[in-house]
Short mmCIF file of C-alpha atoms in Angstrom, two decimals:
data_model
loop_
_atom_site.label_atom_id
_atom_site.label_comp_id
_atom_site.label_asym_id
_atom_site.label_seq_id
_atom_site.Cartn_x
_atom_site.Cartn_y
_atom_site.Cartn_z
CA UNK A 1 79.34 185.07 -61.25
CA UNK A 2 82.65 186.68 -61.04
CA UNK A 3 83.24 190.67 -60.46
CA UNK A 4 83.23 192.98 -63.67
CA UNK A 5 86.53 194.36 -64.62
CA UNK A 6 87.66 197.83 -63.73
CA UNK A 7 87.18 199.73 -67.32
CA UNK A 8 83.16 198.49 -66.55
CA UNK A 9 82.82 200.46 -62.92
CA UNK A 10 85.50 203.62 -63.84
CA UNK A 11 83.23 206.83 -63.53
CA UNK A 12 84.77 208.56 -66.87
CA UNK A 13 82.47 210.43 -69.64
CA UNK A 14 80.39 208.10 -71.81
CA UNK A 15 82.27 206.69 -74.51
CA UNK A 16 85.92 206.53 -72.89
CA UNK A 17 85.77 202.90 -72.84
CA UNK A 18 84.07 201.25 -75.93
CA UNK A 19 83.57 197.91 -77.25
CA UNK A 20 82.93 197.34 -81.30
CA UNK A 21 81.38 194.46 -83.21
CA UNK A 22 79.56 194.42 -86.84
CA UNK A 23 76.37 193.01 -87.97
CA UNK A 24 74.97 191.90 -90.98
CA UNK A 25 74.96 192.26 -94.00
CA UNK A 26 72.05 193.34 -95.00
CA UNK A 27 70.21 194.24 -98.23
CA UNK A 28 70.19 197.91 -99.25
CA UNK A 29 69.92 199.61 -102.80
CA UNK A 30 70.64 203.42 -104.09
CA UNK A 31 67.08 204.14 -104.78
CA UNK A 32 63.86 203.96 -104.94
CA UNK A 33 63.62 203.16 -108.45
CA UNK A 34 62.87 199.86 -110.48
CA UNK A 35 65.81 197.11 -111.24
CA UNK A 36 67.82 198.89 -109.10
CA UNK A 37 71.09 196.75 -108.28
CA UNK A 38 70.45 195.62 -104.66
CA UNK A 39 73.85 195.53 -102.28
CA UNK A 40 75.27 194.90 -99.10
CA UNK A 41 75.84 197.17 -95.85
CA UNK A 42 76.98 196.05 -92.54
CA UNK A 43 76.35 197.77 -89.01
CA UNK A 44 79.12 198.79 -87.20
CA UNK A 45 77.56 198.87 -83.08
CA UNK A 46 79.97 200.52 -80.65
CA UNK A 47 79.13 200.32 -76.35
CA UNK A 48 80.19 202.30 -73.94
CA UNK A 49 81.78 199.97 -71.40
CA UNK A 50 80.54 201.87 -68.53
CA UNK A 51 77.09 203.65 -69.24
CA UNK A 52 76.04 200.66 -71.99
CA UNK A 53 75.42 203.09 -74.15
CA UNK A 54 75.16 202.85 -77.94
CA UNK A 55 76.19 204.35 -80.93
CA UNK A 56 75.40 202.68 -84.59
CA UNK A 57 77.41 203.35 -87.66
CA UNK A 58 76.35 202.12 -91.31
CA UNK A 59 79.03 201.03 -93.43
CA UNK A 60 79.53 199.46 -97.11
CA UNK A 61 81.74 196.71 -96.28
CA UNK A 62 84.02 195.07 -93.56
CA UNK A 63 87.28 196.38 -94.89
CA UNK A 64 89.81 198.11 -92.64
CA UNK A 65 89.92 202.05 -94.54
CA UNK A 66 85.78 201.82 -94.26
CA UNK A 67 86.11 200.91 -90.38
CA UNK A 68 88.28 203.60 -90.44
CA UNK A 69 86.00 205.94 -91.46
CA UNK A 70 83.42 205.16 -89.11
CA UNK A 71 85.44 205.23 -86.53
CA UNK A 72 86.69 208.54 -87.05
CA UNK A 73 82.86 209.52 -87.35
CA UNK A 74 82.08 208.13 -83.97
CA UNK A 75 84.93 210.36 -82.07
CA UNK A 76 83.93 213.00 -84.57
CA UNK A 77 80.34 213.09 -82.55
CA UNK A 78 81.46 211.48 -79.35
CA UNK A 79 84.37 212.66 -78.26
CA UNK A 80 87.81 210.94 -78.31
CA UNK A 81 87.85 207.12 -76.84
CA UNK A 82 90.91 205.89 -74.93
CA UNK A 83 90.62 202.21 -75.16
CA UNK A 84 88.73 200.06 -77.97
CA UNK A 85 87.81 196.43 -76.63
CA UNK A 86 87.07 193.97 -79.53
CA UNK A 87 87.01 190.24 -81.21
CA UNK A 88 90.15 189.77 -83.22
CA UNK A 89 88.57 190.26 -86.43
CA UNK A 90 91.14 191.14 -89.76
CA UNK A 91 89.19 195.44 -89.78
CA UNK A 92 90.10 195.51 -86.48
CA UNK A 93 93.81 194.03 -86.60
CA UNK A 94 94.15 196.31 -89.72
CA UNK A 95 92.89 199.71 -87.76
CA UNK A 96 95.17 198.76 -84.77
CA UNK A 97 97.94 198.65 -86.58
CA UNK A 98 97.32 201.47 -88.34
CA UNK A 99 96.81 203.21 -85.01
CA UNK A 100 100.68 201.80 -84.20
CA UNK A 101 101.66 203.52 -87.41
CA UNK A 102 100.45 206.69 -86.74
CA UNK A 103 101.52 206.87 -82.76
CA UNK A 104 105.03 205.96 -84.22
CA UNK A 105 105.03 208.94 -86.24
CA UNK A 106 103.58 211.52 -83.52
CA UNK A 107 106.14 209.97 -81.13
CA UNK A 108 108.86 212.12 -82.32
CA UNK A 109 110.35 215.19 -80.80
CA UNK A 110 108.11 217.94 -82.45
CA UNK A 111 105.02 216.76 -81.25
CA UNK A 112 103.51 217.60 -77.95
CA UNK A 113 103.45 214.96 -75.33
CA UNK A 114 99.95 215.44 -74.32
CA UNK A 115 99.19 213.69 -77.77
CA UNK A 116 101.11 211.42 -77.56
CA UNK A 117 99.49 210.34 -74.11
CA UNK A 118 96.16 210.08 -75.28
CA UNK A 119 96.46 207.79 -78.01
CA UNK A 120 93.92 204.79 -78.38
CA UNK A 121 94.76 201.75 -76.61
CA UNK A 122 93.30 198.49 -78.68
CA UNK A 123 92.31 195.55 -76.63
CA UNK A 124 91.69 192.05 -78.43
CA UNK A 125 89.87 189.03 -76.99
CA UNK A 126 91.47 185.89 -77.15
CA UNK A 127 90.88 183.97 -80.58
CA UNK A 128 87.50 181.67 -80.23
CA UNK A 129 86.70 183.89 -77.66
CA UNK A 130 83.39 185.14 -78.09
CA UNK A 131 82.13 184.84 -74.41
CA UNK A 132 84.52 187.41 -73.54
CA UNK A 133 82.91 190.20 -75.70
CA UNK A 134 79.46 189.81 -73.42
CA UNK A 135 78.66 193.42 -73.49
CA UNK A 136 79.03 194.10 -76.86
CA UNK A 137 77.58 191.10 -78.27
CA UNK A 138 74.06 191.59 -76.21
CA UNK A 139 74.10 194.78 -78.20
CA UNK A 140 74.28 193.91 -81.47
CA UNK A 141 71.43 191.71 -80.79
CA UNK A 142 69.47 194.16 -79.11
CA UNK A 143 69.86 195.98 -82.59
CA UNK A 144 69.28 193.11 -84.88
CA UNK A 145 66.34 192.33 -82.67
CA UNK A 146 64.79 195.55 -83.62
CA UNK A 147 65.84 196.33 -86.75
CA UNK A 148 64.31 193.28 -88.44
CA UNK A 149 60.87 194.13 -86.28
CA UNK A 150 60.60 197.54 -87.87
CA UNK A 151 61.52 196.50 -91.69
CA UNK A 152 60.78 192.60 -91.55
CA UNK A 153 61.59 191.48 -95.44
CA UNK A 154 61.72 195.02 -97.03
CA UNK A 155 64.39 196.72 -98.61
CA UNK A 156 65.37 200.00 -97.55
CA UNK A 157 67.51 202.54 -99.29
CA UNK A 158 70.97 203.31 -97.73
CA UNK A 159 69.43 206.81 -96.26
CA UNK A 160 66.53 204.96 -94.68
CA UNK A 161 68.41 202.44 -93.00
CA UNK A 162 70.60 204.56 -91.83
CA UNK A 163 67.48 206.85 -90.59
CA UNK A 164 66.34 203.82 -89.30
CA UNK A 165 69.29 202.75 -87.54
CA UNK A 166 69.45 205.84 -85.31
CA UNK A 167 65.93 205.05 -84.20
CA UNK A 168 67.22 201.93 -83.26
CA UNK A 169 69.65 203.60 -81.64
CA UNK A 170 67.84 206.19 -79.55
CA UNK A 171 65.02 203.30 -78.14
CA UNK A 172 68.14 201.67 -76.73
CA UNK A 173 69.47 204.14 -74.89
CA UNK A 174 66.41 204.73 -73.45
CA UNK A 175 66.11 201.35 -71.88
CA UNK A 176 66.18 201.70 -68.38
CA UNK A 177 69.39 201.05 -65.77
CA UNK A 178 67.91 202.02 -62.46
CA UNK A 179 65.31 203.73 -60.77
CA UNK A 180 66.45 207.60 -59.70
CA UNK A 181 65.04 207.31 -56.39
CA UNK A 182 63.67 204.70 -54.05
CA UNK A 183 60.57 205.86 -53.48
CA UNK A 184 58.39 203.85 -54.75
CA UNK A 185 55.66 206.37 -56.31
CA UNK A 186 58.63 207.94 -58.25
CA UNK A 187 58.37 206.02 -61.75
CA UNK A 188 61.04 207.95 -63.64
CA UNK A 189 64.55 205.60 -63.88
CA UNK A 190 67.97 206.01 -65.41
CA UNK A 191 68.89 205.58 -68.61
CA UNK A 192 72.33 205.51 -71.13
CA UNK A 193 70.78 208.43 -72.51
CA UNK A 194 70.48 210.69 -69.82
CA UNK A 195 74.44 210.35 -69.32
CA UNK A 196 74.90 211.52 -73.47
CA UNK A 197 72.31 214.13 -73.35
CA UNK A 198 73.59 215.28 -69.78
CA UNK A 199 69.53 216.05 -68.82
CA UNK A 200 70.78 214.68 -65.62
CA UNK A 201 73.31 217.83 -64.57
CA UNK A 202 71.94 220.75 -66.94
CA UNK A 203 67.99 221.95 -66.10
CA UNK A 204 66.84 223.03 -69.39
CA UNK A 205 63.86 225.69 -69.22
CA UNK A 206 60.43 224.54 -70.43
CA UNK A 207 59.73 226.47 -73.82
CA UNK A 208 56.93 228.79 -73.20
#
């Protein structure tokens, strides 16, 4: 087994590094009402590279401007991401060259060059490539896995799956990485989500 690459081991806030992959589709309708038109919505999974942690997006379709979208709702509640690691897939050739378009445009003289600096670096896997997007790939089973043990062959309305999906969400980020300690009477262990909810650094006070 060969050694991980750097952007897995780099100590950096959760979320720096991420990879992206979609799942689906699967069924959804508008409401709970009869002979209502049943559609399609895909799940858009994004990994932290270092932490493993997971963040879950529902979106309509696999276009580029709805990728978009979710993508600028992930930074929106995780914080800017420097580098994007993904499959070559047409939503994410579109959004990285949208990203080009944009960083051309900030890269003139009136902007500040701190922005220009952070800008998101896209990195594509080779085409037929799938091994290479390990990480990512486990977790979009993980969630698959899950998902179809908590609705089976039922058909939830957009707002429940999407209620859903951040269960789904949550229980995997509290698998566990490591054990905090080795003694071996102490049973509590690491998790993803001890790095997002920062429980780790920050004692919070009991509520009386």
């Amino acid at each position: 087994m060969g050694n991980l690459p750097p952007h897995r081991l780099a100590q950096i806030k959760p979320f720096s590094k991420v990879g992206v992959d979609f799942a689906g589709p699967f069924d959804v309708k508008a409401a709970m009402l009869r002979k209502v038109k049943v559609t399609k919505a895909y799940i858009c999974v994004f990994v932290c590279m270092v932490t493993t942690a997971i963040h879950i997006e529902l979106v309509s379709d696999l276009s580029t401007p709805l990728f978009i979208a979710a993508l600028d709702r992930f930074i929106s509640r995780r914080g800017r991401c420097f580098d994007i690691y993904s499959d070559c897939g047409t939503n994410f050739v579109g959004t990285q060259r949208y990203l080009k378009e944009i960083d051309a445009i900030i890269r003139q003289p009136n902007y500040a060059q701190h922005v220009v600096e952070n800008q998101i670096k896209w990195h594509f896997n080779p085409p037929a490539a799938p091994h290479m997007g390990g990480l990512w790939e486990a977790a979009v089973k993980s969630v698959k896995t899950l998902l179809h043990r908590i609705i089976m062959d039922r058909v939830l309305t957009y707002e429940k799956l999407n209620t859903v999906l951040h269960h789904v969400e949550a229980t995997l980020n509290s698998r566990p990485l490591s054990a905090m300690s080795s003694d071996s009477s102490d049973f509590k262990t690491l998790t993803a989500g001890h790095f997002l909810t920062m429980e780790l650094l920050v004692a919070i006070p009991a509520p009386k």
